[in-house]
Short mmCIF file of C-alpha atoms in Angstrom, two decimals:
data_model
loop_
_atom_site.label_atom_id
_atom_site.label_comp_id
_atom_site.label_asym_id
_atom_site.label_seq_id
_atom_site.Cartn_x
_atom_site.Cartn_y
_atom_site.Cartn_z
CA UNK A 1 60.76 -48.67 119.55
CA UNK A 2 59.51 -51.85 120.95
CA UNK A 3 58.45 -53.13 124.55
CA UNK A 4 58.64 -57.46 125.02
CA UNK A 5 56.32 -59.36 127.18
CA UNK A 6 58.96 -60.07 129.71
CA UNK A 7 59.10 -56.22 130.42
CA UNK A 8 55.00 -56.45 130.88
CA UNK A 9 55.62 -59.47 133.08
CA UNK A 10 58.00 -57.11 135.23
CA UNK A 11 55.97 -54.83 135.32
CA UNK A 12 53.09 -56.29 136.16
CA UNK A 13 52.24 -55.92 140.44
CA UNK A 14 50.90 -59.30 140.79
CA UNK A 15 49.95 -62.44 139.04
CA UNK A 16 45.76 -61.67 138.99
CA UNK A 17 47.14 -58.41 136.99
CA UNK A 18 48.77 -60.39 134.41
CA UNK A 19 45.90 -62.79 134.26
CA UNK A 20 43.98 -59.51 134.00
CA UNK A 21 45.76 -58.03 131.25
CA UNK A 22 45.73 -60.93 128.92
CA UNK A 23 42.17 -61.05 128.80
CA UNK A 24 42.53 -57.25 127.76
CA UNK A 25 44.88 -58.16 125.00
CA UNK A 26 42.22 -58.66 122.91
CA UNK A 27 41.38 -55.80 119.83
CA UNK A 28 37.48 -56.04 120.50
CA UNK A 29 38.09 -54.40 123.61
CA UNK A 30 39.87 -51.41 122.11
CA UNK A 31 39.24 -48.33 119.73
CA UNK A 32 41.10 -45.41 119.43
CA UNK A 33 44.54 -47.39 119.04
CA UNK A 34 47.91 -45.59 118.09
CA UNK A 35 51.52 -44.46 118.33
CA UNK A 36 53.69 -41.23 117.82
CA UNK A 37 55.70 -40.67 114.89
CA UNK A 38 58.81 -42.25 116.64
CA UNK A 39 56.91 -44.67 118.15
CA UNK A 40 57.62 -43.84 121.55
CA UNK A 41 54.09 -43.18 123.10
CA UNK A 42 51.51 -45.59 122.70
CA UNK A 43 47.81 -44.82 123.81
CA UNK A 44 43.94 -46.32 123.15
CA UNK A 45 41.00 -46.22 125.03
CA UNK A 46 40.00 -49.34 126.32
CA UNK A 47 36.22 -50.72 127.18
CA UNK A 48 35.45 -50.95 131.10
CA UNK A 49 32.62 -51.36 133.28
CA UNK A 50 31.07 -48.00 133.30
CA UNK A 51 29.61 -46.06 129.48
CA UNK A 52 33.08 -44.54 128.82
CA UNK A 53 35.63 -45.93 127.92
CA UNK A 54 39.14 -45.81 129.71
CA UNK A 55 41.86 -43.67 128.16
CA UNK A 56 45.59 -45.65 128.23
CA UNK A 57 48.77 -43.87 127.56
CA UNK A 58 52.48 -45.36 128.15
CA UNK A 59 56.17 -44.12 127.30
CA UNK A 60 58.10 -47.01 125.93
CA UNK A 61 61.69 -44.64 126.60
CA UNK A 62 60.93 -45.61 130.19
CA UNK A 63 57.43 -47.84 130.48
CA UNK A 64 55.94 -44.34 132.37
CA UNK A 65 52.16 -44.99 132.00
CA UNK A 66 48.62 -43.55 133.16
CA UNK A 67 44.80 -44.91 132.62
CA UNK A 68 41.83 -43.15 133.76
CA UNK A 69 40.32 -46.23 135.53
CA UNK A 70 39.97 -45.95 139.61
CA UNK A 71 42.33 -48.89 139.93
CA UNK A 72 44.45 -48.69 142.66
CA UNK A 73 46.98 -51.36 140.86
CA UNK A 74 50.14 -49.45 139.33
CA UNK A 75 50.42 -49.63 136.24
CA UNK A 76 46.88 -50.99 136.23
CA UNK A 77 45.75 -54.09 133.92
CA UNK A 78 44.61 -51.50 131.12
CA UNK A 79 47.62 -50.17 130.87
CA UNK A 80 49.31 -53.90 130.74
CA UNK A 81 46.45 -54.75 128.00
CA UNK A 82 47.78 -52.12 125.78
CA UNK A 83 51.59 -52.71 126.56
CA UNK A 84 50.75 -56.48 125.47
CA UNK A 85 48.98 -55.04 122.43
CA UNK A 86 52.05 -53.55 121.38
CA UNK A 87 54.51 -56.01 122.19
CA UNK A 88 52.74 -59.32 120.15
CA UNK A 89 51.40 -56.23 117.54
CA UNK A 90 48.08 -57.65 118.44
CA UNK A 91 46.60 -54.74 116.73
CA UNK A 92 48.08 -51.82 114.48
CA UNK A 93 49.45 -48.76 116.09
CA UNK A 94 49.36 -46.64 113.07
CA UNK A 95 51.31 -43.56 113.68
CA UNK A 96 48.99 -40.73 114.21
CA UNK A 97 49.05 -37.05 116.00
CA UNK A 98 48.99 -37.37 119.52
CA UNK A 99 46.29 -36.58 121.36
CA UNK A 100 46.09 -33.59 123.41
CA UNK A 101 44.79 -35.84 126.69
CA UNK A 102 48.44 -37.77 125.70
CA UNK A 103 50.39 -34.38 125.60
CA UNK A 104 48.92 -33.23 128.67
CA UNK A 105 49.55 -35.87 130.34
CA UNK A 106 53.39 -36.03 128.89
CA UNK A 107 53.79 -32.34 129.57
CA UNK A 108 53.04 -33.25 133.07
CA UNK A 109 55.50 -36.02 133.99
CA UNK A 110 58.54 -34.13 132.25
CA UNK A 111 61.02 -33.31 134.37
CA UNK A 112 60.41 -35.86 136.58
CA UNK A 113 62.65 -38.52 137.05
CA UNK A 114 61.99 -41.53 134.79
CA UNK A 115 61.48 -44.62 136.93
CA UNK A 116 63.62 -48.04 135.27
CA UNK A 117 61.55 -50.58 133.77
CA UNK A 118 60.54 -53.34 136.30
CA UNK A 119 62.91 -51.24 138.95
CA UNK A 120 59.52 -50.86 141.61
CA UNK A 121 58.68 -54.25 140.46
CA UNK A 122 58.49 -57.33 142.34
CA UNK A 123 60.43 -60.07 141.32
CA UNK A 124 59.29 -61.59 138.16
CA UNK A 125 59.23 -65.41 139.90
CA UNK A 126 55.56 -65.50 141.07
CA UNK A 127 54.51 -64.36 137.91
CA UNK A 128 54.21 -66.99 134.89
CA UNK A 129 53.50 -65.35 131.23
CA UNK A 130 52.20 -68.76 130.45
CA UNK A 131 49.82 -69.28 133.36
CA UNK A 132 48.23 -65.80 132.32
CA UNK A 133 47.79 -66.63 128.68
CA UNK A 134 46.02 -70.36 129.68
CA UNK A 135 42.70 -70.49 129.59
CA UNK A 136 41.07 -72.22 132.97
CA UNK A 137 39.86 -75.28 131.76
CA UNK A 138 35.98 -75.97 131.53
CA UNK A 139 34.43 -78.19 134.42
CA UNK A 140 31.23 -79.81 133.90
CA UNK A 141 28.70 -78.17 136.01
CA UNK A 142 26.17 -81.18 137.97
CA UNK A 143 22.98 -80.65 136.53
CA UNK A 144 21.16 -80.93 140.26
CA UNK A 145 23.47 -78.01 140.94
CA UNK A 146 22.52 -75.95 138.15
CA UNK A 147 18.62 -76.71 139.02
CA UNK A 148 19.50 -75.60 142.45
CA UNK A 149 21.03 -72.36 141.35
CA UNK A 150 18.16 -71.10 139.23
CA UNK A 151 15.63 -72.42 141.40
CA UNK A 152 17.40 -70.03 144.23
CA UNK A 153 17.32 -67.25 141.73
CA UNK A 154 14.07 -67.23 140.64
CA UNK A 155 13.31 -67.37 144.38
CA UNK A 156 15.36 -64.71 145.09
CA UNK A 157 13.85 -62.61 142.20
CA UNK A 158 10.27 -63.09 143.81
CA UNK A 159 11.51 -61.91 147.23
CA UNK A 160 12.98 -58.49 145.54
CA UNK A 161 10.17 -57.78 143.60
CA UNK A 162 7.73 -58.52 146.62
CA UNK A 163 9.76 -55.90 148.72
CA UNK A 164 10.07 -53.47 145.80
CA UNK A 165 5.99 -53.98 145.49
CA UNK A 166 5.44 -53.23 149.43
CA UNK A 167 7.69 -50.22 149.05
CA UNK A 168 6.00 -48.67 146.52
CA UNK A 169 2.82 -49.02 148.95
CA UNK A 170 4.40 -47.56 151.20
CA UNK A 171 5.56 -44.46 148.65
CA UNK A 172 1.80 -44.37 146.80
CA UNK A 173 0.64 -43.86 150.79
CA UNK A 174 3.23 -41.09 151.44
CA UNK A 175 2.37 -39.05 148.58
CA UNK A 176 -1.40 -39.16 150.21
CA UNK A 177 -0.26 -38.00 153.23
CA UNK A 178 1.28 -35.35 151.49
CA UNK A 179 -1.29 -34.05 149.27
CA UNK A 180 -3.35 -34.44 152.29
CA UNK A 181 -1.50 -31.93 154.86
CA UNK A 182 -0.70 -29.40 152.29
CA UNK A 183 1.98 -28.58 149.05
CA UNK A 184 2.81 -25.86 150.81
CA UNK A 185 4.23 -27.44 154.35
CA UNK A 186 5.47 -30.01 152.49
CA UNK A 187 7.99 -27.57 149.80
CA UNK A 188 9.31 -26.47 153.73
CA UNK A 189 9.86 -29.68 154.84
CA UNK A 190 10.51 -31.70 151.42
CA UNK A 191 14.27 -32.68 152.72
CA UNK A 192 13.63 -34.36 155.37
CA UNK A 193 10.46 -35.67 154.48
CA UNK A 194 11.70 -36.68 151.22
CA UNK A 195 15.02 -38.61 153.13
CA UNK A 196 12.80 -40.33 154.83
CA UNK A 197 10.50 -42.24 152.24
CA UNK A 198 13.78 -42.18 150.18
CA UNK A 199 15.33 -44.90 153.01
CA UNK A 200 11.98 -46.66 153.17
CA UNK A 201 12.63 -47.25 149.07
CA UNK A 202 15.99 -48.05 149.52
CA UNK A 203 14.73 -51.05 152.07
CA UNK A 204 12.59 -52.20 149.73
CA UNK A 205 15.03 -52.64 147.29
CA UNK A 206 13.98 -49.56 144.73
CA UNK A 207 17.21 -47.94 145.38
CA UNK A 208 17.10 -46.14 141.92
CA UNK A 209 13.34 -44.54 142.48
CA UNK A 210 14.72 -43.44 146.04
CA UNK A 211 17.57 -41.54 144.73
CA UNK A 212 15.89 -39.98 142.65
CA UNK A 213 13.39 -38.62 145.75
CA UNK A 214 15.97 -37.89 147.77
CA UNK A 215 17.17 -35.46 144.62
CA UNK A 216 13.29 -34.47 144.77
CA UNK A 217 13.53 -30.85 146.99
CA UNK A 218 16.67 -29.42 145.08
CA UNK A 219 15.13 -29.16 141.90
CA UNK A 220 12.27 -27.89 143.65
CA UNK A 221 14.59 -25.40 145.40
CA UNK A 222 15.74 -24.39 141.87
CA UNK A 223 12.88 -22.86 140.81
CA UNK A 224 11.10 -19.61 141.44
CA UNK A 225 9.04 -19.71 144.35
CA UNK A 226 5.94 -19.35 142.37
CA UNK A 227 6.25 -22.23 140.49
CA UNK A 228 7.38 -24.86 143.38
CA UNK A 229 3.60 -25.96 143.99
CA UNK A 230 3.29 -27.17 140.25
CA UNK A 231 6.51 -28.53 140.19
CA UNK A 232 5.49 -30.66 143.35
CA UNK A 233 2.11 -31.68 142.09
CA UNK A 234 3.86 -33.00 138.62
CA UNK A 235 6.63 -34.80 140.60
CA UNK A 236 4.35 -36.48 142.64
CA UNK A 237 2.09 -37.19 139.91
CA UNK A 238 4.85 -38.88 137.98
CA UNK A 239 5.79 -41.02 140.67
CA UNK A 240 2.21 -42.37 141.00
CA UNK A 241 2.46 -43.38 137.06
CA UNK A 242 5.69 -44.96 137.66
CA UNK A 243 4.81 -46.97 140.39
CA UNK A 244 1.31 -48.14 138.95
CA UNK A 245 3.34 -48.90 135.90
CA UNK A 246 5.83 -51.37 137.83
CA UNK A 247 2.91 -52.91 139.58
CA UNK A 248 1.55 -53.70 135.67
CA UNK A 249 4.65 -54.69 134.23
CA UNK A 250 7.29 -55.82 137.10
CA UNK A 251 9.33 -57.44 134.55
CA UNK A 252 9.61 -54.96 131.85
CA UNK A 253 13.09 -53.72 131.68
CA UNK A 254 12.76 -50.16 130.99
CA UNK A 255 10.30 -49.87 133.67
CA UNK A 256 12.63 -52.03 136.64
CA UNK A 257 15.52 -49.47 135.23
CA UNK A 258 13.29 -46.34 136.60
CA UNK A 259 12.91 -48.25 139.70
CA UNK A 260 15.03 -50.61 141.04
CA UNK A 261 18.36 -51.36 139.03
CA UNK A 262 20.03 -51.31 135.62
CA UNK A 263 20.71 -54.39 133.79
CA UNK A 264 24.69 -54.94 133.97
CA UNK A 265 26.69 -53.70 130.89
CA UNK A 266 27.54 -57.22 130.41
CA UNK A 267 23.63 -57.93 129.78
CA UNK A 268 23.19 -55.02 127.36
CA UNK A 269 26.24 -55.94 125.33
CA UNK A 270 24.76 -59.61 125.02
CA UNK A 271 21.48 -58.98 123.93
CA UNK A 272 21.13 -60.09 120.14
CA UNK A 273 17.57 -57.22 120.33
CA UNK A 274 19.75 -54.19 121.75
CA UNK A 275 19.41 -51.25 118.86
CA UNK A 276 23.14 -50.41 117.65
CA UNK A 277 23.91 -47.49 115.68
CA UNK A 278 27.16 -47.04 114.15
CA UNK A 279 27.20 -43.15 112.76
CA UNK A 280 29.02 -39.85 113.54
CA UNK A 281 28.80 -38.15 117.08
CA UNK A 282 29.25 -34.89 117.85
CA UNK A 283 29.28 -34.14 121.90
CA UNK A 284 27.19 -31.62 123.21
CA UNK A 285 28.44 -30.88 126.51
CA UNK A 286 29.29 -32.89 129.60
CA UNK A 287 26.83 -32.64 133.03
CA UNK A 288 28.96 -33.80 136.28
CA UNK A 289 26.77 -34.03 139.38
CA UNK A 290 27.49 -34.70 143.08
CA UNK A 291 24.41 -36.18 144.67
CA UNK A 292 22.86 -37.24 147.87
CA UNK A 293 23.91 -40.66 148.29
CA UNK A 294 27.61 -40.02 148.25
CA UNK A 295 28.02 -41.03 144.49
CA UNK A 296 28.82 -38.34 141.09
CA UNK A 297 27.14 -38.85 138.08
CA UNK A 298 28.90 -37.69 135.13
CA UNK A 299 26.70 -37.33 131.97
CA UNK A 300 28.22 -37.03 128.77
CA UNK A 301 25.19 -36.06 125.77
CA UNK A 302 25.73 -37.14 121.94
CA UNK A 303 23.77 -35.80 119.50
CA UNK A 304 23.77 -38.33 116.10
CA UNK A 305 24.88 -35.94 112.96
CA UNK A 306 23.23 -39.13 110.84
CA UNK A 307 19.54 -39.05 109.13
CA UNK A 308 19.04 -42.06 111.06
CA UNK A 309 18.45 -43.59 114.88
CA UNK A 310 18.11 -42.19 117.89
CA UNK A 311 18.74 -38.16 117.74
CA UNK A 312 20.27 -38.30 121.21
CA UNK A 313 22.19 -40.41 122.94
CA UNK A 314 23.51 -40.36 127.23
CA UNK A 315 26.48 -41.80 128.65
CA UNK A 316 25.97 -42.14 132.10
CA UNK A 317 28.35 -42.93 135.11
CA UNK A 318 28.71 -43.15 138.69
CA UNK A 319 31.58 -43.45 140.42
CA UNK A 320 32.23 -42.59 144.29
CA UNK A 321 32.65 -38.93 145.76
CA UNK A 322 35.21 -40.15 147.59
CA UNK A 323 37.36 -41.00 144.65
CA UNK A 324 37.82 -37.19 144.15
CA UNK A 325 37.48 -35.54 140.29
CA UNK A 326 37.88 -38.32 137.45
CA UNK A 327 38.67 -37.64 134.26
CA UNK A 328 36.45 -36.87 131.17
CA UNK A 329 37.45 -39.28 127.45
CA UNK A 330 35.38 -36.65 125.79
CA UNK A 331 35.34 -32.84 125.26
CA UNK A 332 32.25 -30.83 124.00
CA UNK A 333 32.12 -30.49 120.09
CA UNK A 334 34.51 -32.92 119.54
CA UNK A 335 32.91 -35.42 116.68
CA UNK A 336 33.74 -38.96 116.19
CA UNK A 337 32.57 -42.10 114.38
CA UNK A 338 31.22 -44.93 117.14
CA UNK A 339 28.98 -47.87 117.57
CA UNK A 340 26.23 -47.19 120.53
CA UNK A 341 24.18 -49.82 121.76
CA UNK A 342 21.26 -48.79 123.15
CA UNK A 343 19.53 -49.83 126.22
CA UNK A 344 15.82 -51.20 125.93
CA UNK A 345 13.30 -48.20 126.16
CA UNK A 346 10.61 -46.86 123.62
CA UNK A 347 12.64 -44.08 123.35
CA UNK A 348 16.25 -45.55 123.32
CA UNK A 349 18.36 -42.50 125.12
CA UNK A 350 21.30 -44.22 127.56
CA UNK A 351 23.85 -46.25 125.41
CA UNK A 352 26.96 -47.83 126.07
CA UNK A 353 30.08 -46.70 123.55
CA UNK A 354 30.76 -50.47 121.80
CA UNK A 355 33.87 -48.50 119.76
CA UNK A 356 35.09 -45.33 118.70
CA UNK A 357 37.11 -44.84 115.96
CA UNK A 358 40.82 -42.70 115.62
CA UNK A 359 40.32 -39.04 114.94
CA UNK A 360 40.22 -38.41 111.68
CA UNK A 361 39.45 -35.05 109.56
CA UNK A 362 36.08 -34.67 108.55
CA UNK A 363 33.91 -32.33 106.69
CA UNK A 364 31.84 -30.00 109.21
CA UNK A 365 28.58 -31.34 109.10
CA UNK A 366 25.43 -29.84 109.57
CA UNK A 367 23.29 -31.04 112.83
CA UNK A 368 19.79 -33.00 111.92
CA UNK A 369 16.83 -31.39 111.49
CA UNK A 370 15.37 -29.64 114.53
CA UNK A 371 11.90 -30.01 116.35
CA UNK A 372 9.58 -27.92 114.27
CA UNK A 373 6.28 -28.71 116.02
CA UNK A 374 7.64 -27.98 119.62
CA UNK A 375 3.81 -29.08 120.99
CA UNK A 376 4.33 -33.08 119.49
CA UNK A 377 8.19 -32.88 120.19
CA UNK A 378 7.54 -31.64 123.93
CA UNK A 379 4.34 -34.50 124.79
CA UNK A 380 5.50 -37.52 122.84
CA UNK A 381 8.46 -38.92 125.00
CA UNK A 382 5.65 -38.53 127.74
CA UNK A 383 2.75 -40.95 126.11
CA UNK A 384 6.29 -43.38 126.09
CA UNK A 385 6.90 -42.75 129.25
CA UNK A 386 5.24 -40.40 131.80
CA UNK A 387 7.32 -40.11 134.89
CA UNK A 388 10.02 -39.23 133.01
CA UNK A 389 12.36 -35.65 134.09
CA UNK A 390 13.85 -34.91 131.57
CA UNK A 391 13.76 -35.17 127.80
CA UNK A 392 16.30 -33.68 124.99
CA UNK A 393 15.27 -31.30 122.04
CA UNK A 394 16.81 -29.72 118.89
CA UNK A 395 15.18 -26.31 118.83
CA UNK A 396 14.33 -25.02 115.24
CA UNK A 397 16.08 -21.30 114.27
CA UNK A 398 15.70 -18.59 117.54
CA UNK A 399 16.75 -15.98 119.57
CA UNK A 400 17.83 -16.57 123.63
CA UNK A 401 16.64 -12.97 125.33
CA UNK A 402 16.33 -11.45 128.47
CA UNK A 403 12.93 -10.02 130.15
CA UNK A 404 12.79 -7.28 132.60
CA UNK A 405 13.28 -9.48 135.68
CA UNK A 406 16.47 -10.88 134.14
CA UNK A 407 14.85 -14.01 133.02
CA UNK A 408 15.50 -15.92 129.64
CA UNK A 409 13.80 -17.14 127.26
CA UNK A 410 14.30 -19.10 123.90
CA UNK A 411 11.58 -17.68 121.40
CA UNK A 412 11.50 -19.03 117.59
CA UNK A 413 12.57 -17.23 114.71
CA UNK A 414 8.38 -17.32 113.46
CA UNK A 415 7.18 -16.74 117.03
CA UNK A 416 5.06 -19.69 117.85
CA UNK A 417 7.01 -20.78 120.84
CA UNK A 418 8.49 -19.05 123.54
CA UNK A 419 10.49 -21.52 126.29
CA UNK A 420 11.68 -20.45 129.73
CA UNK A 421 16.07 -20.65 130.07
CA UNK A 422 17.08 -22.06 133.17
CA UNK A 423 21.13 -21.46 134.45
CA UNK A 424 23.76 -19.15 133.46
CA UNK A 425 22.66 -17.62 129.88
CA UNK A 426 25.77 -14.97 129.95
CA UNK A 427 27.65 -14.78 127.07
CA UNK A 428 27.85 -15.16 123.24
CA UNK A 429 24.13 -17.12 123.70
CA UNK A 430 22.30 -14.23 124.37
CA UNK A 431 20.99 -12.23 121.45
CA UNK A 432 22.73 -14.38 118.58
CA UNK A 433 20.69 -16.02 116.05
CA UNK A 434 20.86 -19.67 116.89
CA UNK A 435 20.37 -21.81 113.96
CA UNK A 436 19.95 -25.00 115.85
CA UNK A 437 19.39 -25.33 119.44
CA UNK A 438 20.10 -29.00 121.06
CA UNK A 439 18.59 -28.18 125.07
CA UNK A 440 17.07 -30.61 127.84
CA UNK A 441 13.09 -29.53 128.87
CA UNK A 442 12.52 -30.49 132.58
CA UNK A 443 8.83 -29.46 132.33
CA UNK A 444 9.33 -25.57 133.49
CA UNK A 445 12.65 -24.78 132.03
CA UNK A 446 15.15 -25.78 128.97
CA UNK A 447 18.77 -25.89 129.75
CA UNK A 448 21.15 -25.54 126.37
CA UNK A 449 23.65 -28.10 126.16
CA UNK A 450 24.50 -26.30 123.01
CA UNK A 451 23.89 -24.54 119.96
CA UNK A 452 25.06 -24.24 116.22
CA UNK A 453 25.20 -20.79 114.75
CA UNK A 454 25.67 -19.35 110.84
CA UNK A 455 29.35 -18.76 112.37
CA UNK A 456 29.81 -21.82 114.51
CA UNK A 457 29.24 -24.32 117.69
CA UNK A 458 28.65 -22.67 120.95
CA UNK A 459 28.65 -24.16 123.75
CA UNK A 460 26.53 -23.53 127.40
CA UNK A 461 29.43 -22.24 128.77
CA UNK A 462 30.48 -19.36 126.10
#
C-alpha cells in the first residue's frame, strides 16, 4: 500500500503546513520508523521541541492519522512528515509488530466512519509541492546590522542579569526576615509569604528559582509536622548557596538553569561539548505534576543498563494545564537503545532523547551496580551542587518495612543504613527482598521509582 505526495498536498490544511512538513521529511528527525505486515499503518516518533519525542501513526486505507503534539493543525505537520517519509521512501518502513500505542489508538477509531482522503481538505490550489520543497534563498545580512544586533543583545543580556542580581537581593533579604520572625510563623504562613517573594523573582527575571518557591510550602506540607522546621532551615539554606553561587558565576550554565532559564533544545543539540551516550535504557517510572504557575511537568526517569555514563538520566516537560492530560511515548520498564545528550552540569542528569531505536528483543539485563557506601552516594551530588532537591540512587540489596506508626523504611540487607519511605508503599514492595532499589532522596525521605527483584521489575505502583 502506498500514499503519493499529491494526497499529502491534499491533505495538508495550509501552505505553512506543507512548508512545515518538508522540513520534517528528513530521517535525522525520526527513530522508531515502521509499517504493519500489510503495510497499511505507518507510525514513528518524531523529534519536537520538548525531551520526548512525538509519537505519529496514520492509516493509508483511508489517510486516518493521530500525533501526540498539542498542534491544533489537523493532520498536524508530524503527521505530514511521516506521510512524506513514506511516499518518496525517504527512510525504510521495515515491517514490524505494531505497537500497542498504534493498536490502541486503531482500536479506538474503528467503527467510526472513515473520512475520504483530501474530502475535509481545502482545495489543493494555494498549496504548491514545489514551493514547500524550495529552500528560501540566502540574503546577505549588512554587516552594520549584524553589529547592531549583537550589540543589542549583549545589552539586553546585561539588563537581565542586573534584574536577576537585584532580585536575588531582594530574596537573600526575605529569607532574613524570615529567620528573623520565627520558622515556626513562617511554616503557617509559607503560602502566601512564599507567593509573594515568588512574584518579586519572577520580576526580576529568575522565573525558574521562583517556581520553585512558590512549590516551597507543599513539600513542606508533606512532611510530618516534626520535621517541617528542618526542612525549612535546609530550603532556605539552599537558596542562599544558590544565589551566592549566581552572584560568582552569572554566566555558568548549570547555575543560570537553577535560576533563571534553560538553554533552548536547539542550543543543547548544537553544542560540539554536550556529553552523548548512546546505550540501553530501561524506564523507571514516569512523575506527572500539576504546579502553581498553571503549567504540568511530566518527568520521565531512565536508568542506563550500560557500565558506562551517567547512571540516571530525566526527561523533563512542561506543557500547559489547560491543554488537559497529554500523552506519555514511554511506559515504565520498557527498555530501549537511544542516544541522550546531556545538558551541561557536573553531574549530567536532564537529557534530551537525540534517537531511539525500533523495539527489538533483548536479553533481560541486569541493572548496574548499586550505591554501596550510601554516606558518599548521599553527600557527593551536594559538594557538585548544594541547593539541589533532589538526587537519584540505586540502593544496594534490602528490605522496605513498616514501623509501629505505619511508617516505612528501606533498611539494607547488612544493616548499615536505614532510609525513611515517603508515599504509598502498599503492595508487592513491602517485605520482598529487593535486589536493587533505583529511588529519589529529597533530604528526609526516598521515594522508589522502582525496584528489581530475584523474580522481577516492580514498579512504585505494584
Amino acid at each position: 500500500m502506498a500514499i503519493d505526495l499529491k494526497a499529502v498536498e491534499q491533505l495538508a490544511t495550509d501552505q505553512s503546513s506543507l512548508k512545515a512538513a518538508a522540513g520534517l521529511a528528513k530521517p535525522a528527525k525520526w527513530s522508531g520508523v515502521g509499517a504493519s505486515q500489510d503495510g497499511a499503518l505507518i507510525w514513528g516518533e518524531c523529534a519536537g521541541s520538548g525531551a520526548n519525542p512525538y509519537r505519529v501513526m496514520a492509516d493509508l486505507r483511508d489517510l486516518g492519522n493521530k500525533c501526540t503534539c498539542p498542534s491544533r493543525k489537523f493532520p498536524c505537520k508530524h503527521v505530514l512528515g511521516l506521510l512524506w517519509l513514506n511516499a518518496e521512501a525517504i527512510v525504510p518502513f521495515v515491517p514490524a509488530e505494531t505497537p500497542a500505542w498504534v493498536s490502541d489508538w486503531l482500536g479506538r477509531r474503528r467503527g467510526t466512519s472513515a473520512a475520504k482522503p483530501g474530502s475535509n481538505a481545502p482545495p489543493a490550489g494555494d498549496k504548491d509541492l514545489r514551493a514547500a520543497r524550495a529552500a528560501e534563498p540566502e540574503v546577505a545580512e549588512d554587516p552594520k546590522d549584524i553589529a547592531r544586533r549583537e550589540a543589542q543583545a549583549a545589552r539586553r543580556s546585561e539588563e537581565t542579569e542586573r534584574a536577576i542580581l537585584d532580585a536575588l537581593d531582594a530574596l537573600e533579604q526575605w529569607i532574613g526576615d524570615q529567620l528573623r520572625l520565627g520558622l515556626s510563623g513562617f511554616i503557617d504562613d509559607a503560602t502566601s509569604r512564599c507567593r509573594r517573594i515568588a512574584a518579586r523573582l519572577v520580576d526580576g527575571k529568575a522565573a525558574v528559582l521562583a517556581g520553585r518557591i512558590d512549590e516551597l510550602p507543599s513539600r513542606l506540607l508533606a512532611l510530618a509536622a516534626g520535621d517541617r522546621p528542618r526542612a525549612a532551615v535546609v530550603e532556605l539554606g539552599k537558596l542562599v548557596l544558590l544565589a551566592r553561587a549566581f552572584r560568582a558565576a552569572p554566566r555558568d550554565a548549570e547555575i543560570r538553569r537553577a535560576v533563571a532559564a534553560s538553554e533552548t533544545r536547539e542550543t543543547v543539540l548544537s553544542d560540539p561539548q554536550a556529553l552523548r551516550v548512546d546505550a540501553r535504557w530501561e524506564v523507571l517510572a514516569e512523575q506527572v505534576q500539576t504546579r502553581r504557575d498553571g503549567l504540568v511537568s511530566q518527568t520521565t526517569w531512565l536508568l542506563n543498563l550500560a557500565p558506562n555514563g551517567p547512571r540516571f538520566a530525566i526527561l523533563l516537560d512542561f506543557f500547559p494545564a489547560s491543554a488537559g492530560r497529554r500523552g506519555s511515548v514511554f511506559t515504565p520498564g520498557d527498555r530501549f537503545q537511544a542516544e541522550l545528550v546531556f545538558y551541561p552540569s557536573q553531574q549530567p542528569l536532564r537529557a534530551l532523547l537525540v534517537r531511539r531505536d525500533a523495539s527489538e528483543e533483548t536479553p533481560a539485563l541486569e541493572w548496574p551496580a548499586a550505591d554501596t557506601a550510601l554516606g558518599d552516594a548521599l553527600t557527593r551530588p551536594l559538594l557538585a551542587e548544594p541547593w539541589v532537591i533532589e538526587m537519584p540512587l540505586l540502593l544496594p540489596q534490602g528490605r522496605i518495612a513498616r514501623d509501629e506508626t505505619g511508617g516505612a523504611w528501606w533498611r539494607a540487607a547488612d544493616g548499615t543504613a536505614t532510609l525513611p519511605v515517603a508515599g504509598n508503599t502498599e503492595g508487592l514492595l513491602v517485605g520482598t527482598e529487593l535486589m536493587r532499589t533505583a529511588a529519589i532522596w529529597s533530604g528526609n525521605r526516598l521515594t522508589i521509582l522502582a525496584a528489581q527483584t530475584s523474580w522481577g521489575r516492580i514498579g512504585s505502583d505494584e
